[in-house]
Tab-separated table of C-alpha atoms in Angstrom:
chain	number	residue	atom	x	y	z
A	1	PRO	CA	44.256	5.999	20.426
A	2	ILE	CA	41.481	7.919	18.646
A	3	ILE	CA	40.659	4.920	16.431
A	4	ILE	CA	40.610	2.620	19.455
A	5	THR	CA	38.287	5.028	21.277
A	6	ILE	CA	35.895	5.140	18.316
A	7	MET	CA	35.891	1.355	18.032
A	8	GLU	CA	35.203	1.026	21.752
A	9	PHE	CA	32.358	3.526	21.443
A	10	VAL	CA	30.845	1.631	18.501
A	11	ARG	CA	31.193	-1.667	20.365
A	12	ALA	CA	29.566	-0.211	23.479
A	13	ALA	CA	26.715	1.312	21.441
A	14	THR	CA	26.166	-1.999	19.659
A	15	ASP	CA	26.124	-3.923	22.916
A	16	MET	CA	23.658	-1.445	24.352
A	17	PHE	CA	21.381	-1.638	21.302
A	18	TRP	CA	21.331	-5.446	21.303
A	19	SER	CA	20.978	-5.700	25.069
A	20	THR	CA	19.035	-8.809	26.079
A	21	ARG	CA	17.162	-6.685	28.624
A	22	ILE	CA	15.524	-4.912	25.667
A	23	TRP	CA	15.025	-7.652	23.109
A	24	LEU	CA	14.429	-10.820	25.111
A	25	PRO	CA	12.404	-12.029	28.111
A	26	PRO	CA	14.132	-12.088	31.515
A	27	ASN	CA	16.799	-14.771	32.004
A	28	ILE	CA	17.019	-15.429	28.234
A	29	THR	CA	20.221	-14.642	26.307
A	30	TRP	CA	21.024	-14.514	22.594
A	31	GLU	CA	22.933	-17.745	23.022
A	32	ASP	CA	19.750	-19.444	24.258
A	33	ILE	CA	17.937	-18.738	20.979
A	34	ARG	CA	20.889	-19.065	18.630
A	35	PRO	CA	19.937	-21.305	15.674
A	36	GLY	CA	21.281	-24.813	16.220
A	37	VAL	CA	21.852	-24.478	19.948
A	38	ARG	CA	18.881	-26.763	20.618
A	39	PRO	CA	18.343	-29.726	18.279
A	40	ASP	CA	14.599	-29.809	19.019
A	41	VAL	CA	13.967	-26.107	18.185
A	42	ASN	CA	14.710	-24.210	14.969
A	43	HIS	CA	14.915	-20.594	16.151
A	44	ALA	CA	14.545	-17.660	13.775
A	45	ASP	CA	17.910	-16.410	12.487
A	46	TYR	CA	18.221	-12.625	12.344
A	47	ARG	CA	20.831	-12.975	9.576
A	48	HIS	CA	18.110	-14.239	7.257
A	49	LEU	CA	16.569	-10.756	7.164
A	50	ILE	CA	18.988	-9.966	4.332
A	51	TYR	CA	17.333	-12.520	2.034
A	52	PRO	CA	14.171	-10.498	1.277
A	53	ILE	CA	16.239	-7.750	-0.396
A	54	PRO	CA	17.584	-9.827	-3.325
A	55	LEU	CA	14.258	-11.661	-3.379
A	56	ALA	CA	12.551	-8.274	-3.833
A	57	ALA	CA	14.698	-7.723	-6.956
A	58	VAL	CA	13.459	-11.049	-8.309
A	59	ILE	CA	9.866	-10.023	-7.594
A	60	LEU	CA	10.362	-6.732	-9.472
A	61	MET	CA	11.772	-8.572	-12.497
A	62	LEU	CA	8.910	-11.066	-12.395
A	63	ARG	CA	6.424	-8.221	-12.171
A	64	SER	CA	7.942	-6.533	-15.229
A	65	VAL	CA	7.636	-9.727	-17.290
A	66	VAL	CA	4.088	-10.490	-16.130
A	67	GLU	CA	2.844	-6.946	-16.746
A	68	ARG	CA	4.428	-6.679	-20.184
A	69	PHE	CA	3.612	-10.066	-21.656
A	70	TRP	CA	0.429	-11.030	-19.858
A	71	ILE	CA	-1.455	-8.246	-18.077
A	72	ALA	CA	-1.007	-5.483	-20.685
A	73	PRO	CA	-2.227	-7.661	-23.607
A	74	ILE	CA	-5.255	-8.722	-21.562
A	75	GLY	CA	-5.994	-5.094	-20.696
A	76	LYS	CA	-5.837	-4.050	-24.349
A	77	ALA	CA	-8.025	-7.006	-25.345
A	78	ILE	CA	-10.814	-5.914	-22.997
A	79	GLY	CA	-10.642	-2.316	-24.165
A	80	ILE	CA	-8.493	-0.600	-21.517
A	81	LYS	CA	-7.225	2.737	-22.830
A	82	SER	CA	-3.508	2.611	-23.580
A	83	SER	CA	-3.211	6.218	-24.730
A	84	GLY	CA	-3.552	9.421	-22.774
A	85	PRO	CA	-5.495	12.599	-23.578
A	86	LYS	CA	-4.689	14.650	-26.650
A	87	SER	CA	-1.629	16.847	-26.499
A	88	PRO	CA	-2.150	20.605	-26.237
A	89	LYS	CA	-1.123	22.827	-29.118
A	90	PRO	CA	2.700	23.202	-29.103
A	91	ASN	CA	3.832	26.420	-27.465
A	92	LYS	CA	7.514	26.899	-26.587
A	93	THR	CA	6.887	29.690	-24.092
A	94	LEU	CA	4.249	27.758	-22.164
A	95	GLU	CA	6.313	24.590	-22.318
A	96	ALA	CA	9.335	26.368	-20.838
A	97	ALA	CA	7.217	27.806	-18.036
A	98	TYR	CA	5.666	24.384	-17.393
A	99	ASN	CA	9.091	22.747	-17.123
A	100	VAL	CA	10.052	25.270	-14.441
A	101	ASN	CA	6.934	24.585	-12.346
A	102	SER	CA	4.105	22.261	-13.351
A	103	ARG	CA	1.732	23.971	-10.924
A	104	LEU	CA	0.232	27.122	-12.340
A	105	ASN	CA	-0.247	30.120	-10.049
A	106	HIS	CA	-1.947	33.435	-10.731
A	107	LYS	CA	1.319	35.383	-10.919
A	108	THR	CA	2.635	33.102	-13.659
A	109	THR	CA	-0.679	33.270	-15.517
A	110	VAL	CA	-0.655	37.076	-15.564
A	111	ARG	CA	2.947	37.135	-16.751
A	112	LEU	CA	2.222	34.697	-19.583
A	113	THR	CA	-0.825	36.637	-20.768
A	114	LYS	CA	1.432	39.657	-21.252
A	115	GLN	CA	3.943	37.610	-23.243
A	116	LEU	CA	1.404	35.733	-25.375
A	117	ASP	CA	-1.729	36.669	-27.225
A	118	MET	CA	-3.828	34.414	-24.960
A	119	THR	CA	-6.390	34.928	-22.235
A	120	GLU	CA	-5.932	33.593	-18.704
A	121	ARG	CA	-8.608	30.998	-19.376
A	122	GLN	CA	-6.811	29.719	-22.476
A	123	ILE	CA	-3.514	29.449	-20.592
A	124	GLU	CA	-5.203	27.542	-17.753
A	125	TYR	CA	-6.775	25.173	-20.254
A	126	TRP	CA	-3.442	24.552	-22.023
A	127	TRP	CA	-1.861	23.918	-18.620
A	128	ARG	CA	-4.485	21.360	-17.644
A	129	ARG	CA	-4.018	19.490	-20.911
A	130	ARG	CA	-0.248	19.533	-20.493
A	131	ARG	CA	-0.457	18.189	-16.953
A	132	ALA	CA	-2.794	15.471	-18.167
A	133	GLN	CA	-0.019	14.349	-20.543
A	134	ASP	CA	2.213	13.521	-17.564
A	135	LYS	CA	-0.392	11.347	-15.912
A	136	PRO	CA	-0.411	7.566	-16.307
A	137	THR	CA	-2.768	5.950	-18.774
A	138	THR	CA	-5.554	3.695	-17.607
A	139	LEU	CA	-3.622	0.704	-18.940
A	140	VAL	CA	-0.612	1.534	-16.763
A	141	LYS	CA	-2.831	1.727	-13.680
A	142	PHE	CA	-4.580	-1.468	-14.742
A	143	CYS	CA	-1.232	-3.296	-14.938
A	144	GLU	CA	-0.066	-2.068	-11.526
A	145	THR	CA	-3.376	-2.955	-9.904
A	146	SER	CA	-3.453	-6.388	-11.555
A	147	TRP	CA	-0.003	-7.197	-10.204
A	148	ARG	CA	-1.024	-6.301	-6.654
A	149	CYS	CA	-4.245	-8.273	-7.021
A	150	ILE	CA	-2.292	-11.329	-8.202
A	151	TYR	CA	0.129	-11.057	-5.302
A	152	TYR	CA	-2.521	-10.605	-2.598
A	153	THR	CA	-4.513	-13.528	-3.981
A	154	TYR	CA	-1.423	-15.740	-4.005
A	155	SER	CA	-0.307	-14.530	-0.575
A	156	PHE	CA	-3.674	-15.169	1.054
A	157	ILE	CA	-4.046	-18.645	-0.469
A	158	PHE	CA	-0.446	-19.538	0.417
A	159	GLY	CA	-0.975	-18.133	3.915
A	160	CYS	CA	-4.096	-20.264	4.419
A	161	ILE	CA	-2.239	-23.392	3.286
A	162	VAL	CA	0.719	-22.608	5.549
A	163	MET	CA	-1.382	-21.715	8.592
A	164	TRP	CA	-4.114	-24.355	8.338
A	165	ASP	CA	-2.312	-26.944	10.452
A	166	LYS	CA	-0.773	-24.433	12.859
A	167	PRO	CA	-2.301	-24.625	16.352
A	168	TRP	CA	-2.069	-20.865	16.914
A	169	LEU	CA	-4.457	-20.211	14.030
A	170	TRP	CA	-7.245	-21.877	16.011
A	171	ASP	CA	-6.052	-20.933	19.505
A	172	ILE	CA	-4.144	-17.647	19.660
A	173	LYS	CA	-2.807	-18.470	23.112
A	174	GLN	CA	-0.529	-20.966	21.372
A	175	CYS	CA	1.463	-17.948	20.188
A	176	TRP	CA	2.735	-17.535	23.744
A	177	TYR	CA	3.152	-21.027	25.141
A	178	GLY	CA	6.794	-22.095	25.091
A	179	TYR	CA	8.038	-18.673	23.968
A	180	PRO	CA	10.781	-17.928	22.906
A	181	HIS	CA	11.678	-21.550	22.151
A	182	GLN	CA	9.322	-21.895	19.175
A	183	SER	CA	10.480	-23.476	15.918
A	184	VAL	CA	10.280	-21.717	12.569
A	185	THR	CA	9.040	-24.289	10.056
A	186	ASN	CA	10.081	-24.097	6.399
A	187	ASP	CA	6.656	-22.932	5.241
A	188	ILE	CA	6.538	-20.121	7.843
A	189	TRP	CA	10.069	-19.120	6.783
A	190	TRP	CA	9.015	-18.770	3.160
A	191	TYR	CA	5.775	-17.000	4.123
A	192	TYR	CA	7.753	-14.391	6.058
A	193	MET	CA	10.570	-13.948	3.535
A	194	ILE	CA	8.250	-13.564	0.525
A	195	SER	CA	5.943	-11.163	2.355
A	196	MET	CA	8.838	-8.996	3.481
A	197	ALA	CA	10.346	-9.102	-0.017
A	198	PHE	CA	7.055	-7.904	-1.483
A	199	TYR	CA	7.030	-4.869	0.804
A	200	TRP	CA	10.625	-4.122	-0.106
A	201	SER	CA	9.577	-4.273	-3.769
A	202	LEU	CA	6.655	-1.919	-3.100
A	203	THR	CA	9.011	0.504	-1.391
A	204	ALA	CA	11.403	0.483	-4.352
A	205	SER	CA	8.734	0.574	-7.069
A	206	GLN	CA	7.100	3.647	-5.522
A	207	PHE	CA	9.844	5.743	-7.090
A	208	TYR	CA	8.929	4.786	-10.660
A	209	ASP	CA	5.295	3.671	-10.367
A	210	VAL	CA	2.348	6.013	-10.746
A	211	LYS	CA	3.035	8.913	-8.401
A	212	ARG	CA	0.341	9.330	-5.767
A	213	LYS	CA	-0.576	12.248	-3.554
A	214	ASP	CA	0.112	10.064	-0.512
A	215	PHE	CA	3.579	9.043	-1.715
A	216	TRP	CA	5.529	9.711	1.482
A	217	GLN	CA	2.759	8.436	3.737
A	218	MET	CA	2.769	5.135	1.879
A	219	PHE	CA	6.552	5.034	1.870
A	220	ALA	CA	6.501	5.387	5.656
A	221	HIS	CA	3.752	2.756	5.862
A	222	HIS	CA	5.809	0.207	3.926
A	223	MET	CA	8.887	0.882	6.041
A	224	ILE	CA	6.901	0.491	9.278
A	225	THR	CA	5.487	-2.797	7.980
A	226	ILE	CA	8.998	-4.056	7.219
A	227	LEU	CA	10.130	-2.892	10.664
A	228	LEU	CA	7.268	-4.765	12.318
A	229	MET	CA	8.092	-7.971	10.460
A	230	ALA	CA	11.809	-7.643	11.195
A	231	LEU	CA	11.127	-6.950	14.862
A	232	SER	CA	8.857	-9.979	15.208
A	233	TRP	CA	11.467	-12.130	13.430
A	234	VAL	CA	14.383	-11.024	15.623
A	235	CYS	CA	12.335	-11.534	18.796
A	236	ASN	CA	11.019	-14.904	17.565
A	237	LEU	CA	7.449	-13.560	17.578
A	238	HIS	CA	6.771	-15.137	14.192
A	239	ARG	CA	3.602	-16.881	15.353
A	240	VAL	CA	1.636	-13.718	16.067
A	241	GLY	CA	3.345	-12.075	13.089
A	242	SER	CA	2.030	-14.740	10.727
A	243	LEU	CA	-1.506	-14.196	12.055
A	244	VAL	CA	-1.250	-10.465	11.354
A	245	LEU	CA	-0.037	-11.151	7.811
A	246	LEU	CA	-2.899	-13.543	7.092
A	247	VAL	CA	-5.577	-11.180	8.407
A	248	HIS	CA	-4.292	-8.247	6.350
A	249	ASP	CA	-4.053	-9.876	2.927
A	250	CYS	CA	-7.680	-10.907	2.476
A	251	ALA	CA	-9.484	-7.566	2.054
A	252	ASP	CA	-6.922	-6.167	-0.390
A	253	ILE	CA	-7.850	-8.822	-2.948
A	254	PHE	CA	-11.329	-7.341	-3.253
A	255	LEU	CA	-10.139	-3.722	-3.274
A	256	GLU	CA	-7.740	-4.374	-6.129
A	257	SER	CA	-10.421	-6.387	-7.962
A	258	ALA	CA	-12.870	-3.508	-7.619
A	259	LYS	CA	-10.319	-1.166	-9.168
A	260	LEU	CA	-9.728	-3.543	-12.057
A	261	THR	CA	-13.433	-3.748	-12.891
A	262	LYS	CA	-13.603	0.030	-12.600
A	263	TYR	CA	-10.814	0.468	-15.142
A	264	ALA	CA	-12.580	-2.027	-17.414
A	265	GLN	CA	-15.807	0.015	-16.919
A	266	TYR	CA	-17.870	-2.848	-15.519
A	267	GLN	CA	-19.686	-0.590	-13.124
A	268	LYS	CA	-22.171	-3.032	-11.579
A	269	VAL	CA	-19.433	-5.592	-10.970
A	270	CYS	CA	-17.304	-2.876	-9.370
A	271	ASP	CA	-20.175	-1.913	-7.056
A	272	THR	CA	-20.699	-5.515	-5.997
A	273	ILE	CA	-17.026	-6.229	-5.360
A	274	PHE	CA	-16.592	-3.018	-3.388
A	275	ALA	CA	-19.544	-3.997	-1.205
A	276	ILE	CA	-17.871	-7.363	-0.554
A	277	PHE	CA	-14.607	-5.565	0.171
A	278	THR	CA	-16.323	-3.384	2.769
A	279	VAL	CA	-17.727	-6.413	4.599
A	280	VAL	CA	-14.445	-8.350	4.450
A	281	TRP	CA	-12.509	-5.276	5.598
A	282	ILE	CA	-14.721	-4.804	8.667
A	283	VAL	CA	-14.601	-8.509	9.570
A	284	THR	CA	-10.827	-8.880	9.199
A	285	ARG	CA	-9.602	-5.458	10.335
A	286	LEU	CA	-12.132	-4.600	13.063
A	287	ILE	CA	-13.104	-8.032	14.412
A	288	LEU	CA	-10.387	-10.633	13.781
A	289	TYR	CA	-7.400	-8.293	14.052
A	290	PRO	CA	-8.541	-6.784	17.392
A	291	ARG	CA	-8.885	-10.368	18.652
A	292	VAL	CA	-5.163	-10.837	17.957
A	293	ILE	CA	-4.378	-7.581	19.774
A	294	TYR	CA	-6.522	-8.673	22.728
A	295	SER	CA	-4.460	-11.840	23.010
A	296	SER	CA	-1.150	-9.960	22.742
A	297	SER	CA	-2.256	-7.327	25.268
A	298	VAL	CA	-4.241	-9.376	27.814
A	299	GLU	CA	-3.531	-13.088	27.396
A	300	ALA	CA	0.198	-12.909	26.659
A	301	PRO	CA	1.161	-11.126	29.931
A	302	GLN	CA	-0.599	-13.918	31.839
A	303	ILE	CA	1.529	-16.581	30.125
A	304	LEU	CA	4.997	-15.096	29.698
A	305	PRO	CA	7.090	-12.291	31.235
A	306	MET	CA	7.086	-9.028	29.332
A	307	PHE	CA	10.118	-7.157	27.986
A	308	PRO	CA	10.659	-3.747	26.258
A	309	ALA	CA	10.795	-4.996	22.654
A	310	TYR	CA	7.465	-6.737	23.159
A	311	TYR	CA	5.837	-3.481	24.295
A	312	ILE	CA	7.205	-1.743	21.198
A	313	PHE	CA	5.854	-4.495	18.959
A	314	ASN	CA	2.430	-4.446	20.615
A	315	THR	CA	2.250	-0.642	20.460
A	316	LEU	CA	2.854	-0.745	16.704
A	317	LEU	CA	0.058	-3.315	16.351
A	318	ILE	CA	-2.309	-1.023	18.247
A	319	LEU	CA	-1.312	1.977	16.115
A	320	LEU	CA	-2.129	-0.096	13.041
A	321	LEU	CA	-5.580	-0.757	14.495
A	322	VAL	CA	-6.076	2.985	14.977
A	323	LEU	CA	-5.280	3.471	11.279
A	324	HIS	CA	-7.795	0.756	10.409
A	325	ILE	CA	-10.511	2.550	12.350
A	326	GLY	CA	-9.796	5.813	10.539
A	327	TRP	CA	-9.737	4.103	7.145
A	328	THR	CA	-12.984	2.289	7.955
A	329	TYR	CA	-14.656	5.637	8.599
A	330	LEU	CA	-13.551	6.856	5.167
A	331	ILE	CA	-14.682	3.625	3.501
A	332	LEU	CA	-18.136	3.923	5.079
A	333	GLN	CA	-18.299	7.509	3.838
A	334	ILE	CA	-17.669	6.202	0.331
A	335	VAL	CA	-20.390	3.589	0.693
A	336	ILE	CA	-22.943	6.111	1.980
A	337	LYS	CA	-22.188	8.630	-0.768
A	338	ALA	CA	-22.213	5.893	-3.396
A	339	ILE	CA	-25.659	4.768	-2.230
A	340	LYS	CA	-26.942	8.321	-2.418
A	341	SER	CA	-25.495	8.876	-5.895
A	342	GLY	CA	-26.592	5.448	-7.091
A	343	GLN	CA	-23.193	4.114	-8.167
A	344	MET	CA	-19.494	3.794	-7.525
A	345	GLU	CA	-17.492	5.982	-9.887
A	346	GLY	CA	-13.952	7.211	-10.353
A	347	ASP	CA	-10.542	5.706	-9.836
A	348	VAL	CA	-10.581	3.496	-6.763
A	349	ARG	CA	-6.972	4.421	-6.002
A	350	SER	CA	-5.551	7.675	-4.745
A	351	SER	CA	-5.075	9.830	-7.813
A	352	SER	CA	-1.656	11.084	-8.825
A	353	SER	CA	-3.146	14.565	-8.896
A	354	GLU	CA	-6.516	16.027	-9.722
A	355	GLU	CA	-7.409	13.748	-12.609
A	356	ILE	CA	-9.214	15.233	-15.591
A	357	SER	CA	-11.935	13.154	-17.131
A	358	ASP	CA	-12.567	13.179	-20.866
A	359	SER	CA	-16.079	14.485	-20.403
A	360	SER	CA	-15.013	17.448	-18.287
A	361	GLU	CA	-12.199	18.302	-20.707
A	362	ASN	CA	-14.592	18.207	-23.639
A	363	SER	CA	-16.936	20.602	-21.908
A	364	ARG	CA	-14.068	22.988	-21.195
A	365	THR	CA	-12.931	22.773	-24.807
A	366	THR	CA	-16.386	23.676	-26.075
A	367	ALA	CA	-16.756	26.526	-23.620
A	368	LEU	CA	-13.372	28.028	-24.427
A	369	THR	CA	-13.912	27.710	-28.161
A	370	ASN	CA	-17.189	29.569	-27.852
A	371	GLY	CA	-15.686	32.159	-25.575
A	372	GLY	CA	-17.758	31.045	-22.613
A	373	THR	CA	-16.957	29.838	-19.127
A	374	PRO	CA	-16.355	26.144	-18.606
A	375	LYS	CA	-19.135	24.477	-16.695
A	376	LYS	CA	-18.140	22.941	-13.407
A	377	GLN	CA	-18.571	19.195	-13.555
A	378	PRO	CA	-20.665	17.656	-10.784
A	379	ALA	CA	-18.536	15.347	-8.733
A	380	LEU	CA	-18.603	13.622	-5.426
A	381	ALA	CA	-15.312	12.219	-4.277
A	382	THR	CA	-13.634	10.930	-1.193
A	383	THR	CA	-10.837	8.528	-0.441
A	384	ALA	CA	-10.048	5.676	1.901
A	385	THR	CA	-6.754	3.881	2.271
A	386	SER	CA	-6.081	0.174	2.764
A	387	LYS	CA	-3.106	-1.589	4.217
A	388	ASN	CA	-0.810	-1.560	1.171
A	389	GLY	CA	-1.358	2.094	0.501
A	390	THR	CA	-4.178	1.767	-1.913
A	391	THR	CA	-6.897	4.340	-1.539
A	392	ALA	CA	-10.468	3.863	-2.594
A	393	ARG	CA	-11.905	6.836	-4.432
A	394	VAL	CA	-15.516	7.359	-5.446
A	395	SER	CA	-17.008	10.181	-7.446
A	396	ALA	CA	-20.393	10.650	-8.969
A	397	SER	CA	-20.115	11.028	-12.734
A	398	PRO	CA	-21.885	9.733	-15.839
A	399	LYS	CA	-21.930	5.939	-16.085
A	400	LYS	CA	-20.852	4.210	-19.258
A	401	LYS	CA	-23.771	2.488	-20.914
């Protein structure tokens, strides 16, 4: 009896979750949009949402091969640093303390000065050098950025090819006419599955890629993106979903390209590409994307009856726009500060921690050797995040000749 009761509870909860009153327009049932029920319409099949997961594994394997045998050799050929900063002088006591907690606090510093014949300043310097050892090399960041740049370029070009002959690209109202009986063509199917697989791969690779300060924020971002795509697929809202995908891929090409030129130390090229990125970002995220939201919020209710899942989907789209506005503010801050300082400098990606430049480390080394106080390096830095979690970072520092 207990097992039967549990099964009945699970069945009731499942029926409640998949209630047509939540997921579908009035007077439409799951049977009405079941694939194959109408020979003239190829409805989206919710069971296909499992395909992006194994496809994500294929993408990760492809990425590993491309980075190792293509991107890394190119990076080395153009002079990208493949080695990190010099190791600090071996010290078993400091190493043991570092392994307990990589973040140095004053209490630990005082305790170590009593154990070792070292000043607080020398311990802090050793600690900085040791932390620098755990940070990724420029080549590693170059490889990761190159892979994302390749994907976004492919995705945008493929998206343009797929969408070019679709009527809803030129007239957004076509997203709503005939809903929910709208066919999923083969090219739209692949566009959706590959895009979702890529975000699954980003979610998985976060746990072994370069660790960023915004790790959990980006993890949540990727999961929300997957949720949005899955929701639009289940509700057969793939037309508006494909528009959102196309609009969001374009700007990221230029952001990743700017980072690549930064790693390669082509400063003027980086400045130019970042300027293009800023323009493309504003056009796509603050002009074209709001046009899609206007259609989903104003035009759609005039064409088809609303239902709860649609409101959830539209609310998530609006929240994404709010994020875009906040990120645009940060990007404009970068541009203004870069103009004042005369150049774009620093890693145009959120740093894994407070990164230590070679020049600042050299100055500290000299100061400590001479018994002086390290000079504080002038820096101007801020960050701005794009759709895929990448964050633009600019700091004023000496430019490579």
